[in-house]
Each structure stands twice: as structure tokens, then as C-alpha cells.
PDB file of C-alpha atoms in Angstrom:
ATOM      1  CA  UNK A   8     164.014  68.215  84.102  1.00 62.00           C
ATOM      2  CA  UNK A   9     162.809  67.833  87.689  1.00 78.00           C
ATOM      3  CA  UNK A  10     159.185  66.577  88.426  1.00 87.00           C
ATOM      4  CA  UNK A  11     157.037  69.698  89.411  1.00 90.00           C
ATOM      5  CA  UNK A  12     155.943  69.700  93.105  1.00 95.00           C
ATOM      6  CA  UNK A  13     151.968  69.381  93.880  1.00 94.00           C
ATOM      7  CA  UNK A  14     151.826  73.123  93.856  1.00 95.00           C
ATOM      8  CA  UNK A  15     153.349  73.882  91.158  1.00 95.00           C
ATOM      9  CA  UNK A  16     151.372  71.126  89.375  1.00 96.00           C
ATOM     10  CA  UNK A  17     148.188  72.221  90.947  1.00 96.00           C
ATOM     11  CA  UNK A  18     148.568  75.818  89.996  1.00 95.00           C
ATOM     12  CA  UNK A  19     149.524  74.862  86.429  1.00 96.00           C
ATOM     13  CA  UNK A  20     146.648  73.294  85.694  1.00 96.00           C
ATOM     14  CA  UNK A  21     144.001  76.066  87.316  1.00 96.00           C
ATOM     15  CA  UNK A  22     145.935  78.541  85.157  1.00 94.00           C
ATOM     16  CA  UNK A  23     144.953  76.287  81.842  1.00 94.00           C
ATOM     17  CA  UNK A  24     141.130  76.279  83.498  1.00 95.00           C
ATOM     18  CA  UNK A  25     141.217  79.791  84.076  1.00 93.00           C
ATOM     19  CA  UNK A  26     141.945  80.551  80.242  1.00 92.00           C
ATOM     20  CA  UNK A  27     139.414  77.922  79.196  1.00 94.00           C
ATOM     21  CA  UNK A  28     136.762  79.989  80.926  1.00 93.00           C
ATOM     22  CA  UNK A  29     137.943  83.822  80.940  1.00 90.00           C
ATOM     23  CA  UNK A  30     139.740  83.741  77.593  1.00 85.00           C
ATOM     24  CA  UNK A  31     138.406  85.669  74.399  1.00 82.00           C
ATOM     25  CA  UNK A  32     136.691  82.825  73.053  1.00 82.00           C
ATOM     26  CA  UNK A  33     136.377  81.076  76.892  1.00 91.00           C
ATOM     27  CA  UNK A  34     133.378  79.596  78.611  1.00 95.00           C
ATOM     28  CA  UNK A  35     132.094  83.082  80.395  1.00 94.00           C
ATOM     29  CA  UNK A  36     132.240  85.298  76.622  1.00 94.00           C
ATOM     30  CA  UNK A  37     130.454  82.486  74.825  1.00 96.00           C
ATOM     31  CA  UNK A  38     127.525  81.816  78.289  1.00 96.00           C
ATOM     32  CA  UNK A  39     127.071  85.688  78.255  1.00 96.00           C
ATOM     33  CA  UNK A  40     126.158  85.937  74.879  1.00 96.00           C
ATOM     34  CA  UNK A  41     124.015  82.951  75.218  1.00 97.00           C
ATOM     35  CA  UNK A  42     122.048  83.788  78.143  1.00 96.00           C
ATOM     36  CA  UNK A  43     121.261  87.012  76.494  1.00 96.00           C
ATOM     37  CA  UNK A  44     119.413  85.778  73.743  1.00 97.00           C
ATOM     38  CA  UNK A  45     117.757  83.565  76.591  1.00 96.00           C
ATOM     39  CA  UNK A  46     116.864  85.820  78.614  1.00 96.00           C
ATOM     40  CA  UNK A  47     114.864  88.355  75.026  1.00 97.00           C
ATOM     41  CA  UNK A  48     113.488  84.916  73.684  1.00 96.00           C
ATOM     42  CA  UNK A  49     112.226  84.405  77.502  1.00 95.00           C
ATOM     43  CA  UNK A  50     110.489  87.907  77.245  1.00 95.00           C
ATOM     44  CA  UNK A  51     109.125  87.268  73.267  1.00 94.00           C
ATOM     45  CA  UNK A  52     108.745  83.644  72.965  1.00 96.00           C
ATOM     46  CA  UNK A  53     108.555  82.939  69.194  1.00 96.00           C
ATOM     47  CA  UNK A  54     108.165  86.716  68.357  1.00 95.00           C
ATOM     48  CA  UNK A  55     112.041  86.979  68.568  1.00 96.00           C
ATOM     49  CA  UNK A  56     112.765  85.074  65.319  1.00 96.00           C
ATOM     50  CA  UNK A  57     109.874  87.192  63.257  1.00 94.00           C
ATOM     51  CA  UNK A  58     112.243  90.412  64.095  1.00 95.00           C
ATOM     52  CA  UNK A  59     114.940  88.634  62.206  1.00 94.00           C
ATOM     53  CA  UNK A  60     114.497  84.913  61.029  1.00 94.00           C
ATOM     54  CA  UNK A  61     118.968  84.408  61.347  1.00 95.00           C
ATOM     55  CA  UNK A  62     118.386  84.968  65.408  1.00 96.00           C
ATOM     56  CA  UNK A  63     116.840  81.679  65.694  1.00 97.00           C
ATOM     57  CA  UNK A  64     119.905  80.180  63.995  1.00 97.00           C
ATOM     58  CA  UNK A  65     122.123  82.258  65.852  1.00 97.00           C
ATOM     59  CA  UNK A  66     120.433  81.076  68.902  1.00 96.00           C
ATOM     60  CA  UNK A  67     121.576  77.398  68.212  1.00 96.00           C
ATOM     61  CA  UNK A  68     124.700  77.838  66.704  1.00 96.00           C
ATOM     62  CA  UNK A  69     125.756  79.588  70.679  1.00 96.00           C
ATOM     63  CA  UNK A  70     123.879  77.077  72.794  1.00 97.00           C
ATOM     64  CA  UNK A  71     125.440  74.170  71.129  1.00 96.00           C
ATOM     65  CA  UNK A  72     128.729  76.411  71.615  1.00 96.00           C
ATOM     66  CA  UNK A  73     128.040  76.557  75.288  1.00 97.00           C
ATOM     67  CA  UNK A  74     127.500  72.543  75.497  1.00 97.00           C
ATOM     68  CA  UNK A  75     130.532  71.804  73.662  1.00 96.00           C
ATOM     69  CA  UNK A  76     132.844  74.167  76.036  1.00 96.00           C
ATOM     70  CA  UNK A  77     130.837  72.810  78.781  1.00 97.00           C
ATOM     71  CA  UNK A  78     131.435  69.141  77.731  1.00 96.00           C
ATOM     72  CA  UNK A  79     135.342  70.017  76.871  1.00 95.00           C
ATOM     73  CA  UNK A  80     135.626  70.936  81.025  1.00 96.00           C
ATOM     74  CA  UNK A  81     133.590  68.351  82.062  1.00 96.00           C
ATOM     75  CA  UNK A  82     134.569  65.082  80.384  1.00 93.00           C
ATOM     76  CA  UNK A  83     134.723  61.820  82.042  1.00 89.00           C
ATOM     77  CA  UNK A  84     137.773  61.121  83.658  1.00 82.00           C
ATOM     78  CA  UNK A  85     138.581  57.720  81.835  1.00 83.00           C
ATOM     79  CA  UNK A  86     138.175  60.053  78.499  1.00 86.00           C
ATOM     80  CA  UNK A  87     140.298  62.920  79.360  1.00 85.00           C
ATOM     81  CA  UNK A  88     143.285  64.327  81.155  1.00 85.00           C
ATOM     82  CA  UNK A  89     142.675  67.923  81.290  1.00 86.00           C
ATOM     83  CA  UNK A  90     138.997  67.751  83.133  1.00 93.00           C
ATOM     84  CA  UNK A  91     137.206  69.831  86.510  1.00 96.00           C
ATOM     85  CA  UNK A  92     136.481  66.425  88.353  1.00 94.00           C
ATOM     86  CA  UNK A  93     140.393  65.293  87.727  1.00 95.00           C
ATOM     87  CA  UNK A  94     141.356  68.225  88.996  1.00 96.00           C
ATOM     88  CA  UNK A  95     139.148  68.487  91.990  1.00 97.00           C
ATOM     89  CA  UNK A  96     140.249  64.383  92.862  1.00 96.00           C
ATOM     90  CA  UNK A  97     144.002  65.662  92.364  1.00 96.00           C
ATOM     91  CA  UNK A  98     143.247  68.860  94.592  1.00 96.00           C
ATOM     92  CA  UNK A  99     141.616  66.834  97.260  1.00 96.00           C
ATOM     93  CA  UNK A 100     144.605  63.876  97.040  1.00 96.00           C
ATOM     94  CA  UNK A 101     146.932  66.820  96.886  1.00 95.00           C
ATOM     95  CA  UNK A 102     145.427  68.670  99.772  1.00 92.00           C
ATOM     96  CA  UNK A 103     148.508  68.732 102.396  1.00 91.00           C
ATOM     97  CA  UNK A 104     150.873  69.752 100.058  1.00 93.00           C
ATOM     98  CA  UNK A 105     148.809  72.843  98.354  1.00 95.00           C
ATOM     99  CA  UNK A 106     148.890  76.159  99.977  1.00 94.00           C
ATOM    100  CA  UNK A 107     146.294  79.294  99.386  1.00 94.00           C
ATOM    101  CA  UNK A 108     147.281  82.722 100.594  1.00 90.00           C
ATOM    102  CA  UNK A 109     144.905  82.318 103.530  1.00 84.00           C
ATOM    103  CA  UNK A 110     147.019  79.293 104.738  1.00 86.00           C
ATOM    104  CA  UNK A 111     146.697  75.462 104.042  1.00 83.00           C
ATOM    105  CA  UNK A 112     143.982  74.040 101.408  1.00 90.00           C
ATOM    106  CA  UNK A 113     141.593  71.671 102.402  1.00 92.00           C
ATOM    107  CA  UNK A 114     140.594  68.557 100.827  1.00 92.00           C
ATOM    108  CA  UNK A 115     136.999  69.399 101.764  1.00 95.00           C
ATOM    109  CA  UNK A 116     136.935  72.378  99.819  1.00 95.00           C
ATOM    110  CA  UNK A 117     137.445  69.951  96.471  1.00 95.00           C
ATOM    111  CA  UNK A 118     134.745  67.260  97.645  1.00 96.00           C
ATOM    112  CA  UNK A 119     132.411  70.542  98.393  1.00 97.00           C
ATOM    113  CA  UNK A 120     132.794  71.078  94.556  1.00 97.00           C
ATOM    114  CA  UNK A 121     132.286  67.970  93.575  1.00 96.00           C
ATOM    115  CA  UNK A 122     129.271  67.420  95.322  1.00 97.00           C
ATOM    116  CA  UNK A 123     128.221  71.001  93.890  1.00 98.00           C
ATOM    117  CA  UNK A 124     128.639  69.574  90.152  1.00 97.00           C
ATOM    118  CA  UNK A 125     126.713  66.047  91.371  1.00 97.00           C
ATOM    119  CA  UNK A 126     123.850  68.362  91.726  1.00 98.00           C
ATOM    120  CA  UNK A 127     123.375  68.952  88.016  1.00 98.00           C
ATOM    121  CA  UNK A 128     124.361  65.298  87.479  1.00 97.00           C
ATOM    122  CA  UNK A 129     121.394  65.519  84.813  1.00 97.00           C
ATOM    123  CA  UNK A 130     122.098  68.031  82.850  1.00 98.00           C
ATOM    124  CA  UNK A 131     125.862  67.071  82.209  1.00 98.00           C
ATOM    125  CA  UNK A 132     124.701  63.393  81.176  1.00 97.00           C
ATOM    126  CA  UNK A 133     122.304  64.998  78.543  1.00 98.00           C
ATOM    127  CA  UNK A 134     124.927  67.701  77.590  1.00 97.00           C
ATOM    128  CA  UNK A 135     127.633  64.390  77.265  1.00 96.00           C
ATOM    129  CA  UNK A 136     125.058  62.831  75.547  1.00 96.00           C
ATOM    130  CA  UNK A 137     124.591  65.047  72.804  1.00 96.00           C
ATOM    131  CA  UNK A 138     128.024  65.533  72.210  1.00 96.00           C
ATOM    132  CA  UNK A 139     128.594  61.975  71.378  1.00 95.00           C
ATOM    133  CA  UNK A 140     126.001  60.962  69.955  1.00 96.00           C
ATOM    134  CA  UNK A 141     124.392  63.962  67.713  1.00 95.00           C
ATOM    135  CA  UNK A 142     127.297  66.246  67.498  1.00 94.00           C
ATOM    136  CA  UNK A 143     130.702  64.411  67.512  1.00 91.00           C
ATOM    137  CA  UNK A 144     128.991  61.432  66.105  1.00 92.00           C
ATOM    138  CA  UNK A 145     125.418  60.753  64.987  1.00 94.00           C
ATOM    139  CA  UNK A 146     124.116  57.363  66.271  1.00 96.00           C
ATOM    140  CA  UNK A 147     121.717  55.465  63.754  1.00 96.00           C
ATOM    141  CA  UNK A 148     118.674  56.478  66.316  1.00 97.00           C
ATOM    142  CA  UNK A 149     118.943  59.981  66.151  1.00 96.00           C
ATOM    143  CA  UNK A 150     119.721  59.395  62.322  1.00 97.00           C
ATOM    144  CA  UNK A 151     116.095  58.473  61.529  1.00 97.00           C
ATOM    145  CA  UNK A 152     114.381  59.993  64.510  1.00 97.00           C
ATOM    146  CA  UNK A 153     115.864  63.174  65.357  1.00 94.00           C
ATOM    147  CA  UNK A 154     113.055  64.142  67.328  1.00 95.00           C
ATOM    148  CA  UNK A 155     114.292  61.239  69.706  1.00 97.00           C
ATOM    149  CA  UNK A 156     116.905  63.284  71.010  1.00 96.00           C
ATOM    150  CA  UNK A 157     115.095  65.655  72.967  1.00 95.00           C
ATOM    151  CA  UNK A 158     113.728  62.604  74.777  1.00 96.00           C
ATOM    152  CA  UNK A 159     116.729  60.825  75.608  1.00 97.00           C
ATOM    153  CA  UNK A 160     118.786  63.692  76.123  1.00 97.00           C
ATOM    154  CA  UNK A 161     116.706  66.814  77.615  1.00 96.00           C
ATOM    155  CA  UNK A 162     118.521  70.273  77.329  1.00 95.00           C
ATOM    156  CA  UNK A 163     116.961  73.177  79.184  1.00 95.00           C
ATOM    157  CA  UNK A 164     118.722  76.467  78.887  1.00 95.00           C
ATOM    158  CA  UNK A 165     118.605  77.205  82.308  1.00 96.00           C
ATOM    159  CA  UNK A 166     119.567  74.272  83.455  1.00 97.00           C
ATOM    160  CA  UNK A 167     123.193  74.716  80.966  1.00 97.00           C
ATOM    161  CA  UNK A 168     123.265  78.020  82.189  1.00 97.00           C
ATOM    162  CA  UNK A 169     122.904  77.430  85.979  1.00 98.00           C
ATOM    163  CA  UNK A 170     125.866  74.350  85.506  1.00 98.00           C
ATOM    164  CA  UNK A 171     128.113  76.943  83.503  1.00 97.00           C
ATOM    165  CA  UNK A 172     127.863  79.376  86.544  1.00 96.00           C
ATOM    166  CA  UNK A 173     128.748  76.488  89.366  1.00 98.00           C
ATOM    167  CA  UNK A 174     131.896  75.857  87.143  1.00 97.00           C
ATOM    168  CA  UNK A 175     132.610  79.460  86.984  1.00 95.00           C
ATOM    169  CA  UNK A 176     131.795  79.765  91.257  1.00 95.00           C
ATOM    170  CA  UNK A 177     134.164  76.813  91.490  1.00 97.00           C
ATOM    171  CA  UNK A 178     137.038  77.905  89.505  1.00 95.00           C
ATOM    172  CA  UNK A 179     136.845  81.408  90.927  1.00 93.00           C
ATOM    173  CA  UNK A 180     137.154  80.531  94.335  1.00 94.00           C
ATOM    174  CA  UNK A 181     140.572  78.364  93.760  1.00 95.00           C
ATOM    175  CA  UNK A 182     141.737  80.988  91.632  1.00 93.00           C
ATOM    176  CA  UNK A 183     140.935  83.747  94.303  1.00 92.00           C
ATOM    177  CA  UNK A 184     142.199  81.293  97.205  1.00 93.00           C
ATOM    178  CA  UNK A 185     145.637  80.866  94.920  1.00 92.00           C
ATOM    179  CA  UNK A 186     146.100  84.785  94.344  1.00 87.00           C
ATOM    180  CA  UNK A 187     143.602  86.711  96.598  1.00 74.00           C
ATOM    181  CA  UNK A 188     142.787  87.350  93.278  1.00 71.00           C
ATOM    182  CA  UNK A 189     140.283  86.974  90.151  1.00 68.00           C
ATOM    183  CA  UNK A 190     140.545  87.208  86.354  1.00 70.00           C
ATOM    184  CA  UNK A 191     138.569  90.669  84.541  1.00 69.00           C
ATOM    185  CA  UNK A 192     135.928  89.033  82.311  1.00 72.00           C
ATOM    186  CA  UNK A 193     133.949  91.273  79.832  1.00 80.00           C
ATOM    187  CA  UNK A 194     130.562  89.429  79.927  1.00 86.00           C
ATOM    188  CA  UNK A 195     128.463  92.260  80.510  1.00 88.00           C
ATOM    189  CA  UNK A 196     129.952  94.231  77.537  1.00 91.00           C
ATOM    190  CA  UNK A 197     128.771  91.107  75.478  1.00 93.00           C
ATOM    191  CA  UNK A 198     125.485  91.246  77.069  1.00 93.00           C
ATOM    192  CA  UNK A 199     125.239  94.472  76.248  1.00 95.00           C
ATOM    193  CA  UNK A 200     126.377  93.718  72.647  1.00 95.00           C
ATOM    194  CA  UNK A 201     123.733  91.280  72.199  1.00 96.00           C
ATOM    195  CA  UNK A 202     121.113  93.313  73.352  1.00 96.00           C
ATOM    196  CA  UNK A 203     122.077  96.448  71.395  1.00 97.00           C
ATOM    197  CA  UNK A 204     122.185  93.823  68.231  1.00 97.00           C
ATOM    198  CA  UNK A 205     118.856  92.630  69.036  1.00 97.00           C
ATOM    199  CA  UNK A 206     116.784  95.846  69.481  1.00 96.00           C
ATOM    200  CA  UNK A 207     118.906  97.373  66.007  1.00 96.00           C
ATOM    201  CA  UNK A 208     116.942  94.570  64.353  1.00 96.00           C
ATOM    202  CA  UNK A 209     113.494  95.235  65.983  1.00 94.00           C
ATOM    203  CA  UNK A 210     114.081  98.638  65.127  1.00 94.00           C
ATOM    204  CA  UNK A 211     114.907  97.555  61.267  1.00 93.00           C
ATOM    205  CA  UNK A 212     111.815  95.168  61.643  1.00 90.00           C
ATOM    206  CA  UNK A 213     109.211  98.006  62.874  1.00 90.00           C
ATOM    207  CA  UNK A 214     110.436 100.444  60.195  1.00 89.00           C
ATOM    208  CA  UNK A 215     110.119  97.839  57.421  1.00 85.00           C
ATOM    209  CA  UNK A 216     106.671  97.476  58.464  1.00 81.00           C
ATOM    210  CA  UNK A 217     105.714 101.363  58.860  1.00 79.00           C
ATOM    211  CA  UNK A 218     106.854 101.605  55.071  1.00 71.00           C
ATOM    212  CA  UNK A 219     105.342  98.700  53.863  1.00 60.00           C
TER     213      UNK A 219
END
């Protein structure tokens, strides 16, 4: 079985990417339902887990979904084969040898997205961070002080969801510069899921309280 050339290779391995963030269960479904119940608990504070106290759980269980789908594409190299920043050092190593359908590909388009991901260098230390540490494995620090956690390893929401979208931005533009082409991703209908699930409760909620 013959080696596969570099663009064969190269488009092998943005096909694999492409699932991990536009399949059913892929990065986009799971950050759309996420920043959803962001974006209500942004409007209610608090007030969002008195409409129904299983939101707030709900609410953890996806943005720890989102981190681990986030740390799965962004491992460190040394850790991982299938990871953005190998690709992007193979796509820039690669560059004379891969084509897109608007002619050659340039290695500065790959050091453009890596410098893109530097940008939220802190956010993917405290999202790798977690993952080891409190998620994959709990360390005997965050054992005993749990709290310590939020210190060492800060995790703002908009911060996760601004990295997921440079991701998405990068992976779209070598899919599009591949096939003139992009994959058909259903986040607003989960959006729009989410929200329809969230105002059903409220309604629940309010009518409890009318009859009680």
C-alpha cells in the first residue's frame, strides 16, 4: 500500500476535523447549546436556576462538554497525533505540495492560524488544565481545596466560547479553500431548542406559582 501524497494526507485529516466539529455530537451542536444557556443565564443571573433547579446542572454538565471537545482538538502536540496545531505545522511544512481550488496554499495561511489560537493562549492552558487535573485526574490540591481550581485554572464562558469559534473560523476556511465549499451545521435549530426548553419551564414555573 503506497504512502499517501501530502494532499491526500492533508485532506484526510481536515475531513476527520471537520466531523469532530460539524458531526451530531461535534464541537458546533454541543457550543450552540452551550452558549444558549449563556447567553438566558447572562440575561437572569441566578434567577435562571429558581425556574428549574436541573438547569444549573445542565449548565455544567455542557460547559465541561465544551472543554473536553475543546481540549480533544487542542492537545499538546507531544500528547497527541490527531491535534489543530499538528495539523497547522504539517499544513505549513506541507505548503508547496497542497493545492486549494483557488490555486496553491500558503504556508502563511497556517502560521496566520496559529498565531490566531496564541491569542487565547490563556484560556486553552486553563481549559488543559482542568482536564488533567480535575476531570481526567484529580490532583491531591484540588482534592482538599476544590475552590483552588478556579484560581489556578480560570474558566470564563466567553472566553471558551470565543476560542471554540476561532477553531470553527479556522477549520472553515481550509475546508472552504479545499472544496469552495462548507459543511451544513444545525446550531441555530439547537439554539432554538434550548430556548424553547427554557421558556416551557418558566412557563411551568409562573403557573406553579399562580396556583399556589
Amino acid at each position: 500500500m503506497s504512502e499517501p501524497t501530502p494532499q491526500e494526507d492533508y485532506e484526510k485529516r481536515l475531513r476527520r476535523f471537520v466531523v469532530m466539529v460539524h458531526g451530531q455530537e461535534g464541537l458546533i451542536a454541543k457550543l450552540a447549546i452551550f452558549r444558549e444557556v449563556v447567553r438566558h443565564y447572562r440575561e437572569r443571573g441566578d434567577g435562571l436556576w429558581e425556574i428549574s433547579p436541573p438547569l444549573y446542572f445542565f449548565a455544567r454538565a455542557m460547559q465541561t462538554d465544551v472543554l473536553l471537545a475543546l481540549a480533544r482538538i487542542l492537545e499538546e502536540k507531544q500528547r497527541s497525533w490527531g491535534n489543530l496545531e499538528k495539523f497547522l505545522d504539517f499544513s505549513a511544512a506541507n505548503s508547496g505540495r497542497i493545492v486549494w481550488k483557488n490555486g496553491q496554499f500558503s504556508e502563511a495561511v497556517a502560521f496566520k492560524h496559529k498565531s490566531a489560537l496564541a491569542t487565547h493562549s490563556d484560556i486553552i492552558a486553563s481549559i488543559r488544565g482542568r482536564r488533567d487535573k480535575v476531570i481526567a485526574h484529580l490532583d491531591r490540591k484540588y482534592f482538599f481545596d476544590p475552590e483552588a481550581v478556579e484560581d489556578d485554572f480560570p474558566l470564563a464562558d466567553e472566553a471558551m466560547i470565543a476560542l471554540a469559534n476561532e477553531i470553527i473560523k479556522i477549520l472553515h476556511e481550509h475546508e472552504r479553500g479545499v472544496s469552495d465549499s462548507w459543511s451544513f451545521h444545525l446550531a441555530e435549530f439547537y439554539q432554538i431548542g434550548v430556548d424553547n426548553m427554557i421558556r416551557s419551564l418558566e412557563d411551568i414555573a409562573r403557573q406553579k406559582k399562580r396556583g399556589a
